[in-house]
Structure formats: C-alpha cells, structure tokens
Coordinates of C-alpha atoms and ligand atoms in Angstrom, one line a residue:
M1 CA -32.6 -65.8 0.7
V2 CA -34.8 -67.0 3.5
S3 CA -37.0 -64.3 4.9
Y4 CA -35.9 -63.4 8.4
A5 CA -39.4 -62.7 9.6
A6 CA -40.5 -66.1 8.4
M7 CA -37.9 -67.9 10.5
P8 CA -37.3 -66.2 13.8
P9 CA -34.9 -67.9 16.2
S10 CA -36.5 -70.6 18.2
I11 CA -36.3 -71.1 21.9
D12 CA -36.2 -74.9 21.1
D13 CA -33.1 -74.9 18.8
P14 CA -30.4 -77.2 19.9
P15 CA -27.3 -75.5 21.3
V16 CA -24.3 -75.1 19.2
A17 CA -22.5 -78.4 19.0
L18 CA -19.0 -78.3 20.4
N19 CA -15.9 -79.9 18.9
L20 CA -15.7 -82.6 21.4
A21 CA -12.1 -83.4 20.4
T22 CA -11.0 -80.1 21.9
A23 CA -13.5 -79.1 24.6
D24 CA -11.9 -80.2 27.9
P25 CA -14.1 -81.6 30.7
E26 CA -14.5 -78.4 32.7
A27 CA -15.3 -76.3 29.6
R28 CA -17.7 -79.0 28.5
G29 CA -19.3 -79.3 31.9
L30 CA -19.9 -75.5 32.2
Y31 CA -21.2 -75.4 28.7
A32 CA -23.6 -78.3 29.3
L33 CA -25.0 -76.3 32.3
A34 CA -25.2 -73.1 30.2
C35 CA -27.2 -75.1 27.6
E36 CA -29.6 -76.3 30.3
L37 CA -29.9 -72.6 31.3
L38 CA -30.5 -71.5 27.7
P39 CA -34.3 -71.1 28.1
W40 CA -33.7 -69.0 31.2
L41 CA -31.1 -66.9 29.4
I42 CA -33.3 -66.4 26.3
T43 CA -36.3 -65.4 28.5
I44 CA -34.1 -62.7 30.2
R45 CA -32.7 -61.5 26.9
R46 CA -36.1 -61.2 25.2
D47 CA -37.5 -59.4 28.2
L48 CA -34.6 -56.9 28.0
H49 CA -34.9 -56.7 24.3
Q50 CA -38.5 -55.7 24.5
H51 CA -37.7 -52.9 27.0
P52 CA -34.7 -51.0 25.8
E53 CA -33.7 -47.9 27.7
L54 CA -31.2 -45.2 26.9
G55 CA -28.0 -44.4 28.8
L56 CA -28.5 -43.5 32.5
E57 CA -32.3 -44.0 32.0
E58 CA -32.0 -47.8 32.4
H59 CA -34.2 -47.9 35.5
R60 CA -36.3 -50.9 34.5
T61 CA -33.2 -52.7 33.3
S62 CA -31.4 -52.0 36.5
A63 CA -34.4 -53.2 38.6
T64 CA -34.6 -56.4 36.5
I65 CA -30.9 -57.1 37.1
Q66 CA -31.3 -56.5 40.8
R67 CA -34.3 -58.8 41.0
L68 CA -32.3 -61.6 39.2
L69 CA -29.3 -61.1 41.5
D70 CA -31.6 -61.3 44.5
E71 CA -33.0 -64.6 43.1
L72 CA -29.5 -65.9 42.7
Q73 CA -28.6 -64.6 46.2
I74 CA -25.7 -62.6 44.8
E75 CA -24.8 -59.5 46.7
Y76 CA -24.6 -56.2 44.8
V77 CA -24.4 -52.4 45.1
A78 CA -27.0 -50.6 43.0
G79 CA -26.9 -47.0 41.9
M80 CA -23.3 -47.0 40.9
A81 CA -22.9 -44.8 37.8
E82 CA -26.6 -43.9 38.6
T83 CA -28.2 -46.9 37.0
G84 CA -25.4 -49.4 37.2
V85 CA -25.3 -52.5 39.4
V86 CA -22.1 -54.1 40.7
G87 CA -22.5 -57.7 41.9
T88 CA -19.9 -59.7 43.8
L89 CA -19.2 -63.4 43.9
P90 CA -17.0 -63.7 46.9
G91 CA -13.8 -65.8 46.8
R92 CA -11.7 -67.0 49.7
P93 CA -10.9 -64.1 52.1
G94 CA -7.8 -62.2 51.1
S95 CA -7.9 -63.7 47.6
R96 CA -7.6 -62.0 44.3
A97 CA -10.2 -60.5 42.1
V98 CA -11.3 -60.4 38.5
A99 CA -14.1 -58.4 36.8
L100 CA -16.6 -59.3 34.1
R101 CA -18.5 -56.5 32.4
G102 CA -21.8 -56.3 30.6
D103 CA -23.2 -53.0 29.3
I104 CA -26.9 -52.5 29.6
D105 CA -28.1 -49.6 27.5
G106 CA -30.1 -49.4 24.3
L107 CA -30.3 -47.0 21.3
P108 CA -32.6 -44.4 20.0
L109 CA -33.8 -46.4 17.0
Q110 CA -37.1 -47.9 15.8
D111 CA -37.0 -51.7 15.9
G112 CA -37.7 -52.9 12.4
K113 CA -37.9 -56.7 13.2
E114 CA -41.1 -58.7 13.0
V115 CA -40.5 -61.1 15.9
P116 CA -42.6 -61.7 19.0
Y117 CA -39.8 -60.1 21.2
R118 CA -39.4 -56.9 19.2
S119 CA -39.0 -53.7 21.1
Q120 CA -42.2 -52.5 22.8
I121 CA -40.8 -49.0 23.3
D122 CA -41.3 -46.6 20.4
G123 CA -38.0 -45.3 19.1
R124 CA -35.9 -47.5 21.4
M125 CA -34.0 -50.6 20.4
H126 CA -31.3 -52.9 21.7
A127 CA -29.6 -52.6 18.4
C128 CA -26.1 -53.0 19.8
G129 CA -26.7 -56.3 21.6
H130 CA -26.3 -54.9 25.1
D131 CA -29.3 -57.0 26.1
V132 CA -27.1 -60.0 25.2
H133 CA -24.1 -58.7 27.1
T134 CA -26.3 -58.2 30.2
T135 CA -27.7 -61.7 29.9
V136 CA -24.3 -63.3 29.3
L137 CA -23.1 -61.7 32.5
L138 CA -26.0 -63.1 34.5
G139 CA -25.3 -66.5 32.9
A140 CA -21.6 -66.4 33.7
A141 CA -22.5 -65.5 37.3
R142 CA -24.8 -68.6 37.6
L143 CA -22.1 -70.8 36.1
L144 CA -19.5 -69.5 38.5
Q145 CA -21.9 -70.2 41.4
S146 CA -22.0 -73.8 40.2
V147 CA -18.3 -74.2 40.7
G148 CA -18.6 -74.0 44.5
E149 CA -16.0 -72.0 46.4
L150 CA -14.3 -69.7 44.0
P151 CA -10.5 -69.2 44.1
G152 CA -11.0 -65.5 44.1
T153 CA -13.6 -62.7 44.0
V154 CA -15.5 -62.1 40.7
K155 CA -17.0 -58.7 40.2
L156 CA -20.0 -58.4 37.9
L157 CA -20.2 -54.9 36.3
F158 CA -23.6 -54.2 34.9
Q159 CA -22.6 -50.9 33.3
P160 CA -25.0 -48.2 32.0
A161 CA -24.5 -45.6 29.2
E162 CA -21.9 -47.2 27.0
E163 CA -23.5 -45.5 24.0
T164 CA -23.7 -42.0 25.5
V165 CA -21.5 -40.6 28.4
G166 CA -19.3 -43.6 29.1
G167 CA -20.7 -45.3 32.1
A168 CA -17.4 -47.3 32.3
R169 CA -15.5 -44.1 33.3
M170 CA -18.1 -43.4 36.0
L171 CA -17.8 -46.9 37.4
V172 CA -14.0 -46.6 37.5
E173 CA -14.2 -43.2 39.2
E174 CA -16.7 -44.6 41.7
G175 CA -14.2 -47.4 42.6
A176 CA -15.9 -50.4 41.0
L177 CA -12.5 -51.9 40.2
D178 CA -11.1 -51.3 43.7
D179 CA -11.3 -53.1 47.1
P180 CA -10.3 -55.7 46.2
P181 CA -8.4 -54.4 43.2
V182 CA -9.1 -56.5 40.1
E183 CA -6.2 -58.3 38.3
A184 CA -8.0 -58.5 35.0
I185 CA -11.2 -57.5 33.4
F186 CA -13.1 -59.2 30.5
G187 CA -15.7 -57.8 28.2
L188 CA -17.3 -59.0 25.0
H189 CA -19.4 -57.6 22.2
V190 CA -21.8 -59.3 19.8
D191 CA -20.5 -59.4 16.2
A192 CA -22.9 -60.1 13.4
G193 CA -20.0 -60.6 11.1
I194 CA -18.9 -63.7 13.0
E195 CA -20.9 -67.0 12.9
V196 CA -22.4 -68.1 16.2
G197 CA -20.0 -70.6 17.8
R198 CA -17.0 -68.6 16.9
V199 CA -15.1 -65.7 18.5
G200 CA -13.0 -62.8 17.2
L201 CA -9.9 -61.8 19.1
R202 CA -7.8 -58.7 18.6
Y203 CA -4.4 -58.1 20.3
G204 CA -3.3 -54.6 21.2
Q205 CA -5.2 -51.7 19.6
R206 CA -8.9 -52.5 19.1
N207 CA -10.9 -49.3 19.1
A208 CA -10.3 -45.7 18.6
S209 CA -10.3 -42.7 20.9
S210 CA -12.9 -40.0 20.3
D211 CA -12.8 -36.3 20.9
D212 CA -15.5 -33.9 20.2
L213 CA -14.4 -30.8 18.3
A214 CA -16.1 -27.4 18.2
I215 CA -14.5 -24.6 16.3
T216 CA -16.0 -21.1 16.1
I217 CA -14.6 -18.6 13.6
H218 CA -15.1 -15.0 14.6
G219 CA -14.9 -12.4 11.9
K220 CA -16.4 -8.9 11.3
S221 CA -19.5 -8.4 9.3
G222 CA -20.4 -5.7 6.7
H223 CA -22.2 -5.3 3.4
G224 CA -21.5 -8.1 0.9
A225 CA -20.9 -5.5 -1.8
Y226 CA -18.1 -3.8 0.2
P227 CA -16.0 -6.7 1.7
S228 CA -12.9 -4.6 2.3
G229 CA -12.9 -3.6 6.0
T230 CA -14.8 -6.8 6.9
V231 CA -13.4 -10.2 8.1
D232 CA -15.3 -12.9 6.3
A233 CA -15.7 -15.8 8.7
I234 CA -16.9 -18.0 5.9
V235 CA -13.8 -17.6 3.9
A236 CA -11.7 -18.2 7.0
A237 CA -13.7 -21.3 7.9
A238 CA -13.3 -22.7 4.4
H239 CA -9.5 -22.3 4.7
V240 CA -9.6 -23.8 8.1
V241 CA -11.5 -26.9 6.9
T242 CA -9.1 -27.3 4.0
A243 CA -6.0 -26.8 6.1
L244 CA -7.2 -29.3 8.7
Q245 CA -6.9 -32.1 6.1
S246 CA -3.1 -31.6 6.3
V247 CA -3.0 -32.6 10.0
V248 CA -3.5 -36.3 9.1
S249 CA -1.7 -36.2 5.8
R250 CA 1.3 -34.1 6.8
N251 CA 1.7 -34.2 10.6
I252 CA 0.8 -37.7 11.7
D253 CA 3.1 -40.6 11.0
A254 CA 1.5 -42.6 8.2
R255 CA 1.8 -45.8 10.2
H256 CA -0.5 -44.5 12.9
A257 CA -4.2 -44.1 12.4
S258 CA -5.9 -40.7 12.8
V259 CA -9.1 -39.2 11.5
V260 CA -10.3 -35.6 11.6
T261 CA -13.8 -35.0 10.4
I262 CA -15.8 -31.8 10.4
G263 CA -19.4 -32.9 10.4
T264 CA -21.4 -29.6 10.4
I265 CA -20.7 -26.1 9.4
Q266 CA -23.1 -23.2 10.0
G267 CA -22.8 -19.5 9.4
G268 CA -24.2 -16.5 7.7
T269 CA -27.7 -14.9 7.5
Q270 CA -28.2 -13.4 4.1
R271 CA -26.6 -13.3 0.7
N272 CA -25.4 -9.7 0.9
I273 CA -24.0 -9.7 4.5
V274 CA -20.5 -10.7 5.2
C275 CA -20.7 -13.4 7.9
N276 CA -19.0 -12.7 11.2
R277 CA -19.4 -16.1 12.9
V278 CA -19.1 -19.7 11.7
E279 CA -19.6 -22.7 13.9
M280 CA -18.3 -26.1 13.1
V281 CA -18.3 -29.4 15.0
G282 CA -16.5 -32.6 14.3
T283 CA -14.8 -35.6 15.7
V284 CA -11.2 -36.8 16.0
R285 CA -10.4 -40.5 16.2
C286 CA -7.0 -42.1 16.9
L287 CA -5.8 -45.6 18.0
D288 CA -3.2 -44.5 20.5
Q289 CA -2.8 -41.8 23.1
R290 CA 0.3 -40.2 21.5
T291 CA -1.2 -39.8 18.1
R292 CA -4.3 -38.5 19.7
E293 CA -2.4 -35.8 21.6
M294 CA -0.5 -34.8 18.5
T295 CA -3.6 -34.7 16.3
L296 CA -5.5 -32.5 18.8
Q297 CA -2.6 -30.2 19.3
R298 CA -2.2 -29.7 15.5
V299 CA -6.0 -29.2 14.9
A300 CA -5.9 -26.4 17.4
E301 CA -2.7 -24.8 16.0
V302 CA -3.8 -25.1 12.4
A303 CA -7.3 -23.7 13.0
E304 CA -6.0 -20.8 15.1
G305 CA -3.1 -20.0 12.8
V306 CA -5.0 -20.1 9.6
A307 CA -7.9 -18.0 11.0
A308 CA -5.4 -15.5 12.4
G309 CA -3.6 -15.3 9.0
L310 CA -6.9 -14.2 7.5
G311 CA -7.6 -11.6 10.2
A312 CA -10.2 -13.8 11.9
R313 CA -10.1 -15.6 15.2
A314 CA -10.7 -19.3 15.8
E315 CA -11.9 -20.5 19.1
V316 CA -11.2 -24.3 19.4
Q317 CA -12.9 -26.4 22.0
I318 CA -12.0 -30.0 22.4
R319 CA -14.1 -32.2 24.7
P320 CA -12.4 -35.6 25.4
S321 CA -14.8 -38.4 24.8
Y322 CA -13.6 -42.0 24.9
D323 CA -10.0 -43.3 25.3
P324 CA -8.5 -45.7 22.8
L325 CA -9.2 -49.3 23.6
V326 CA -5.9 -51.1 23.8
N327 CA -6.2 -54.8 24.8
D328 CA -3.6 -56.3 27.1
D329 CA -2.0 -59.1 25.1
P330 CA -1.5 -61.6 27.9
T331 CA -5.1 -61.2 28.9
V332 CA -6.2 -61.7 25.3
D333 CA -4.1 -65.0 25.5
V334 CA -6.3 -66.0 28.4
V335 CA -9.4 -65.6 26.3
R336 CA -7.7 -67.4 23.5
G337 CA -6.8 -70.3 25.8
C338 CA -10.4 -70.6 27.1
A339 CA -11.9 -70.3 23.6
E340 CA -9.6 -73.1 22.4
R341 CA -10.7 -75.2 25.4
L342 CA -14.3 -74.6 24.7
L343 CA -14.7 -74.2 20.9
G344 CA -11.4 -75.3 19.5
A345 CA -8.6 -73.3 17.8
G346 CA -10.5 -73.4 14.5
A347 CA -13.3 -71.3 16.0
I348 CA -11.1 -68.4 16.7
E349 CA -10.7 -65.5 14.3
I350 CA -7.9 -63.1 14.8
V351 CA -9.3 -59.7 13.9
P352 CA -6.7 -58.2 11.5
R353 CA -7.3 -54.5 12.0
A354 CA -8.5 -52.2 14.7
N355 CA -11.8 -50.4 14.5
M356 CA -12.1 -46.6 14.3
G357 CA -15.4 -46.8 16.3
V358 CA -15.2 -46.4 20.1
E359 CA -16.0 -48.5 23.1
D360 CA -15.9 -47.2 26.7
F361 CA -14.4 -50.5 27.9
A362 CA -11.2 -48.6 27.3
F363 CA -11.7 -46.8 30.6
Y364 CA -11.3 -50.0 32.6
L365 CA -8.0 -50.7 30.8
S366 CA -6.5 -47.5 32.3
K367 CA -7.1 -49.2 35.7
A368 CA -6.5 -52.9 35.0
P369 CA -5.2 -55.1 32.2
G370 CA -8.1 -56.6 30.3
A371 CA -9.4 -58.0 27.1
F372 CA -12.4 -57.1 25.0
Y373 CA -13.4 -59.6 22.3
S374 CA -16.1 -60.4 19.8
L375 CA -18.8 -63.0 20.3
G376 CA -20.2 -64.5 17.0
V377 CA -24.0 -64.2 16.7
R378 CA -24.4 -64.6 12.9
N379 CA -26.7 -67.1 11.3
E380 CA -27.0 -66.6 7.6
A381 CA -29.5 -69.4 7.1
R382 CA -31.9 -67.5 9.3
G383 CA -31.0 -64.1 7.9
I384 CA -29.3 -63.0 11.1
V385 CA -26.7 -60.9 9.3
H386 CA -27.6 -57.3 10.0
P387 CA -24.9 -55.2 11.7
V388 CA -25.2 -53.5 15.0
H389 CA -27.1 -50.2 15.0
N390 CA -29.3 -51.5 12.2
E391 CA -33.0 -51.6 12.7
L392 CA -33.0 -55.4 11.8
F393 CA -30.1 -56.3 14.1
D394 CA -30.7 -59.6 15.9
V395 CA -28.6 -62.5 17.3
D396 CA -28.7 -66.2 17.2
E397 CA -29.5 -66.6 20.8
R398 CA -27.4 -69.7 21.2
C399 CA -24.6 -67.2 21.6
L400 CA -25.8 -66.6 25.1
A401 CA -24.6 -70.1 26.3
I402 CA -21.3 -69.7 24.6
G403 CA -20.7 -66.2 25.9
A404 CA -21.6 -67.1 29.5
T405 CA -19.4 -70.2 29.4
L406 CA -16.4 -68.3 28.0
Q407 CA -16.7 -65.4 30.5
A408 CA -16.9 -67.9 33.4
L409 CA -13.8 -69.8 32.0
N410 CA -11.9 -66.5 31.7
A411 CA -12.6 -65.5 35.3
L412 CA -11.5 -68.9 36.6
A413 CA -8.4 -69.0 34.4
V414 CA -7.1 -65.7 35.9
L415 CA -8.1 -66.6 39.5
R416 CA -6.3 -69.9 39.3
R417 CA -3.0 -68.7 37.8
Ligands
NI501 NI1 -22.2 -51.8 21.7

C-alpha cells in the first residue's frame, strides 16, 4: 500500500470529474465555480485543521468564520450558542427560508498525520471532519451569492459543540431556526467509507439517541466474615447488571434497536469489608423515541426492583443526551435529486442501516424537516481510508467543492418548490 505520508493530498489536484451525461447546466455551473474556489476552500480547511478547538471553546474558529463572512459581506449574528455564528443570505422580502448547517468543533486527540497542515495544537485534532463541514458551508454561501437574488432566505448555521454538549440544541433554543421559520434544514458529514465524488443517503432513522445512566446501589457495610446483618452493595450491583441485560432481550420489540451498556462499576474499599455503595455509569442508545422511553423506564424499574429484592436501594439517574436522528424522507429525496443532477444516480449509495452513534443534528429535526447525509472523502490510492475519530483521519479535499455545490443545490431546490 502507498504510504500516506509520502503522498499527501495536493492543492493542485484536478477536481473530481463529473459525469457530464447527468450533470445539468445549473449543477455543472455551480460546480465549475466551486472548483475555481477550491484553492480558497482548501486554504480555509487547512487553517481550521491546524487550529482545532473543543466544544464551546471555538473562539479562534468563530473569529475566522466571522472574518470570512465579513469579507463576503454576509450578515451574521455571533455569540449564539456561545461560540456559534449564524449567517443570513437574504431572499426576497416575505419569502421562505431554508437552513444549512456546519459544525465547527474538534476533538481531544493527538494528530498522528505527517502532513504540512497537521494540527498545531497538542492533543487537539479535527478528527471528525468538522473543519470540512465549516468550509463546505462557507463554500455553499459563496456559490449561493453567485446566483444573484435568492428565491428565499438561506440561514448558515456555524454550530459549536457537536461532540460535547449538543450545540444544535442551544441554537434551536436560541431561535436560530425562527424568524423567518425554516422550511427545511440540510447537514452533511464526511465519511471515509465512501469514495470522494459519491454520497451516502439514509431515509428515516439514521442515528441513535443517547442517555447517560448513573446507578448508585446503597447497601449496609459490615465485616466481611459476618455478612449476615449487612446488605452487600456489590452482590446487589452484580444482580442489577445481569438483570439489565433482560431489558433489551425481553422488554424491547426485537425489531427495534436498543442498547444498554454499563461502562464502569466502582465500589468497595477492602477485602474484608462488605461494601455499602457501588456506583455504575453507562449509556442507553435507541433509534426511536418510543423505544427510548420504554428502555429507560425498564432500566429504572429493573435496577430499583432487583436492588430492593436484595434489601439494597438503587438510585437511578438518567440524563438525556442526544435525540434520535430521524431524517425526513421527502427532504432526503431533495438531496437525492440534487446529487443525481450533480454526480449521477450511480454516485449515490443508500445506507442500508442506521448507526448507533449520535449526531446532534437530531435537535434541528424536532423543529423543521431535514436531511443529514454522508459526503464521500475516501481515496484509497492515497491512503485516505482512516475512519473519523482516528489519529490518521484525513479527507480528499476535492470533497469540499462537491459538498459546497450539493448544499447550495439543496437550498435552491427547496426555495424554488
Ligand atoms: Ni462529527
């Protein structure tokens, strides 16, 4: 295999060639402009890539976005969701609105790549491609500016903290999708499993919900040699962990996905002391809201009931994290139509199964119909094959022109219908 370090992506590479039999004139025109902008896009992406910041700490990133929007003479509100920036491309007065979203945060990871644009911040890396998402959104904005008067308003959501507290929820709560209310929202995510020049679409359920679980078992301590009269929190915890396995296997309809994982368990101080307190934390994942509610209810009932049966007491705390991401099928059809216009039907992969990972784009979907899809960034010949959250993750940067064009086409398609 070709060593990745030996062949970094080049700023001079030709753009991905389109299937000219399918690309219609508008799609082709926007893509041609995106390809002209590719050096600009790559420069932005590499700058962001070298300066990754964690959720709600994206101060430099936010300032960079604001500077670029200033240069493009695009109005924006900064400081939404703390470090977020919401730009607006105005349409005709009283017209409709659509939103495009790019998340902007990086990860606490050491960049392991040997390329000139590797992260300059120790222990921080754009290993989930949010630098690409930010750049794609700036590119889409510039393409939409080239269209002239827009048939409606386009909101540009530069969203912080996808990886941590869910900046999407904050933006929704702060009204980013209101006034004018958006009719549809589009987001994309880089995917190293899909070749550059291709996209992955998923109808309906796409990502799981997530809930943080904390279970404390309270017992009664005593000498390990005389357990009668004590309540052993470790024995109770062991039964609770075992019984929790029955929630998914016995309570949840086998056709609906649900995961209950206990990730840590801690308790006890010494070999001859009966433990009076065990703490466990875990995560619950589901693909739909009803299964989620049922799973959480049964987790609490089983933990409390099993502990009580053994004379102990379980204290169950559930902290809701992300909602399940369920795409709106007609909006996925919009992406599909635009991807066909640009890349051809042969470049579209229908993702066969939902993913048990989370994505805070879900919060927008509680407010407006939308579609979240995958942008191919893989290039095997160059060794660009590493998955997100890996220290060697990278993208074929030609994806920037494709992502920007697709997002611009998506916005136009909704505003014109
Ligand atoms: Ni991500």
